[in-house]
């Protein structure tokens, strides 16, 4: 698979995750709140949860635009926006693991770490400008 294809697939995974998360939180905030990794930090606040769901959907829009356009600046902007959010999320939760069991905390940190690692790898892939050249149907490399 080409760098372009990996980059597009990775962006699609991030966008899909944000769509699912955003819709879940926006439409069913009480159900999202019942998730043990969320509810261990009370109190429940429907307003903030719905705002977070809307922000997740907004990020999904930017990620989907990057998938569709595959324009370098848009891709990098979407990935950096995702990284800012995911790094802040990881740092907050890394300091608030006390109520969780060791196994649950490890799983949660692995999930949040993946949410940082995947876009970081995608930024690295996007660093190669060749990922933004359309492949030649005849198999020839584009002139640089």
Coordinates of C-alpha atoms in Angstrom, one line a residue:
X1 CA 0.0 0.0 0.0
X2 CA 1.3 3.5 -0.9
X3 CA 2.0 6.3 1.7
X4 CA -1.0 8.1 0.2
X5 CA -3.3 5.1 0.8
X6 CA -2.0 4.6 4.4
X7 CA -2.5 8.3 5.1
X8 CA -6.0 8.3 3.7
X9 CA -6.9 5.1 5.6
X10 CA -5.6 6.5 8.8
X11 CA -7.4 9.7 8.4
X12 CA -10.6 7.7 7.7
X13 CA -10.1 5.7 10.9
X14 CA -9.7 8.9 12.9
X15 CA -12.7 10.5 11.2
X16 CA -14.9 7.5 11.8
X17 CA -13.9 7.3 15.4
X18 CA -14.8 10.9 15.9
X19 CA -18.2 10.5 14.1
X20 CA -19.1 7.5 16.3
X21 CA -17.9 9.2 19.5
X22 CA -19.6 12.5 18.7
X23 CA -22.9 10.9 17.8
X24 CA -22.8 8.7 20.8
X25 CA -22.2 11.6 23.2
X26 CA -24.5 14.1 21.5
X27 CA -27.4 11.7 21.2
X28 CA -27.0 9.5 24.2
X29 CA -25.0 11.4 26.8
X30 CA -26.3 9.3 29.7
X31 CA -25.2 6.1 28.1
X32 CA -21.7 7.5 27.4
X33 CA -21.6 8.7 31.0
X34 CA -22.1 5.1 32.2
X35 CA -18.8 4.0 30.6
X36 CA -16.5 3.3 33.6
X37 CA -13.6 5.4 32.2
X38 CA -15.9 8.4 32.0
X39 CA -18.1 8.2 35.1
X40 CA -15.2 7.8 37.5
X41 CA -14.8 11.6 37.5
X42 CA -18.2 13.0 38.6
X43 CA -20.4 15.0 38.5
X44 CA -22.5 14.2 35.4
X45 CA -22.9 17.3 33.2
X46 CA -25.2 16.9 30.2
X47 CA -24.3 20.3 28.8
X48 CA -20.5 19.6 28.8
X49 CA -21.0 16.2 27.4
X50 CA -23.2 17.4 24.5
X51 CA -20.7 20.2 23.8
X52 CA -17.9 17.6 23.7
X53 CA -20.0 15.5 21.3
X54 CA -20.5 18.5 19.0
X55 CA -16.8 19.3 19.1
X56 CA -16.0 15.7 18.2
X57 CA -18.3 15.9 15.2
X58 CA -16.7 19.2 14.2
X59 CA -13.3 17.5 14.3
X60 CA -14.8 14.7 12.2
X61 CA -15.8 17.2 9.6
X62 CA -12.3 18.5 9.3
X63 CA -10.9 15.0 9.1
X64 CA -13.4 14.0 6.5
X65 CA -12.5 17.1 4.4
X66 CA -8.8 16.0 4.6
X67 CA -9.7 12.5 3.5
X68 CA -11.7 13.8 0.5
X69 CA -9.2 16.5 -0.6
X70 CA -5.9 14.9 0.4
X71 CA -4.3 18.3 0.3
X72 CA -1.2 18.5 2.4
X73 CA -2.0 21.6 4.4
X74 CA -5.5 20.4 5.2
X75 CA -4.3 17.0 6.1
X76 CA -1.6 18.4 8.4
X77 CA -4.0 20.9 10.0
X78 CA -6.6 18.1 10.7
X79 CA -3.9 15.8 12.2
X80 CA -2.4 18.5 14.4
X81 CA -5.9 19.5 15.6
X82 CA -6.5 15.8 16.5
X83 CA -3.1 15.6 18.2
X84 CA -3.7 18.7 20.3
X85 CA -7.0 17.2 21.5
X86 CA -5.7 13.7 22.1
X87 CA -2.5 14.7 23.9
X88 CA -4.5 17.0 26.2
X89 CA -6.9 14.1 26.9
X90 CA -4.1 11.7 27.6
X91 CA -2.3 14.1 30.0
X92 CA -5.5 14.8 31.9
X93 CA -6.4 11.2 32.4
X94 CA -2.9 10.1 33.2
X95 CA -3.2 12.2 36.3
X96 CA -6.6 10.9 37.3
X97 CA -6.3 7.1 37.3
X98 CA -6.8 6.5 41.0
X99 CA -10.4 5.2 41.0
X100 CA -9.6 2.6 38.3
X101 CA -8.2 -0.9 38.8
X102 CA -4.7 -1.4 37.5
X103 CA -6.0 -3.4 34.5
X104 CA -8.6 -0.8 33.6
X105 CA -6.1 2.0 34.0
X106 CA -3.6 0.2 31.7
X107 CA -6.3 -0.5 29.1
X108 CA -7.4 3.1 29.2
X109 CA -3.9 4.5 28.9
X110 CA -3.2 2.1 26.0
X111 CA -6.3 3.4 24.2
X112 CA -5.4 7.0 24.8
X113 CA -1.8 6.4 23.8
X114 CA -3.0 4.9 20.5
X115 CA -5.1 8.1 20.0
X116 CA -1.8 10.0 20.2
X117 CA 0.5 7.5 18.3
X118 CA -1.7 7.0 15.2
X119 CA -2.0 10.7 14.3
X120 CA 1.7 11.2 15.1
X121 CA 2.6 8.4 12.6
X122 CA 0.2 10.0 10.1
X123 CA 2.0 13.3 10.5
X124 CA 5.2 11.6 9.8
X125 CA 3.7 10.0 6.6
X126 CA 2.4 13.4 5.6
X127 CA 5.9 14.8 5.9
X128 CA 6.7 13.1 2.6
X129 CA 5.3 15.2 -0.2
X130 CA 5.0 12.2 -2.5
X131 CA 2.0 11.1 -0.4
X132 CA 0.1 13.9 -2.0
X133 CA 0.8 13.1 -5.6
X134 CA -2.0 11.2 -7.5
X135 CA -0.7 7.8 -8.6
X136 CA -0.1 7.5 -12.3
X137 CA -2.5 4.9 -13.8
X138 CA 0.4 3.7 -16.1
X139 CA 2.6 3.1 -13.1
X140 CA 5.1 5.9 -13.9
X141 CA 6.5 8.0 -11.1
X142 CA 5.6 11.7 -11.2
X143 CA 8.3 14.2 -12.2
X144 CA 9.6 16.2 -9.2

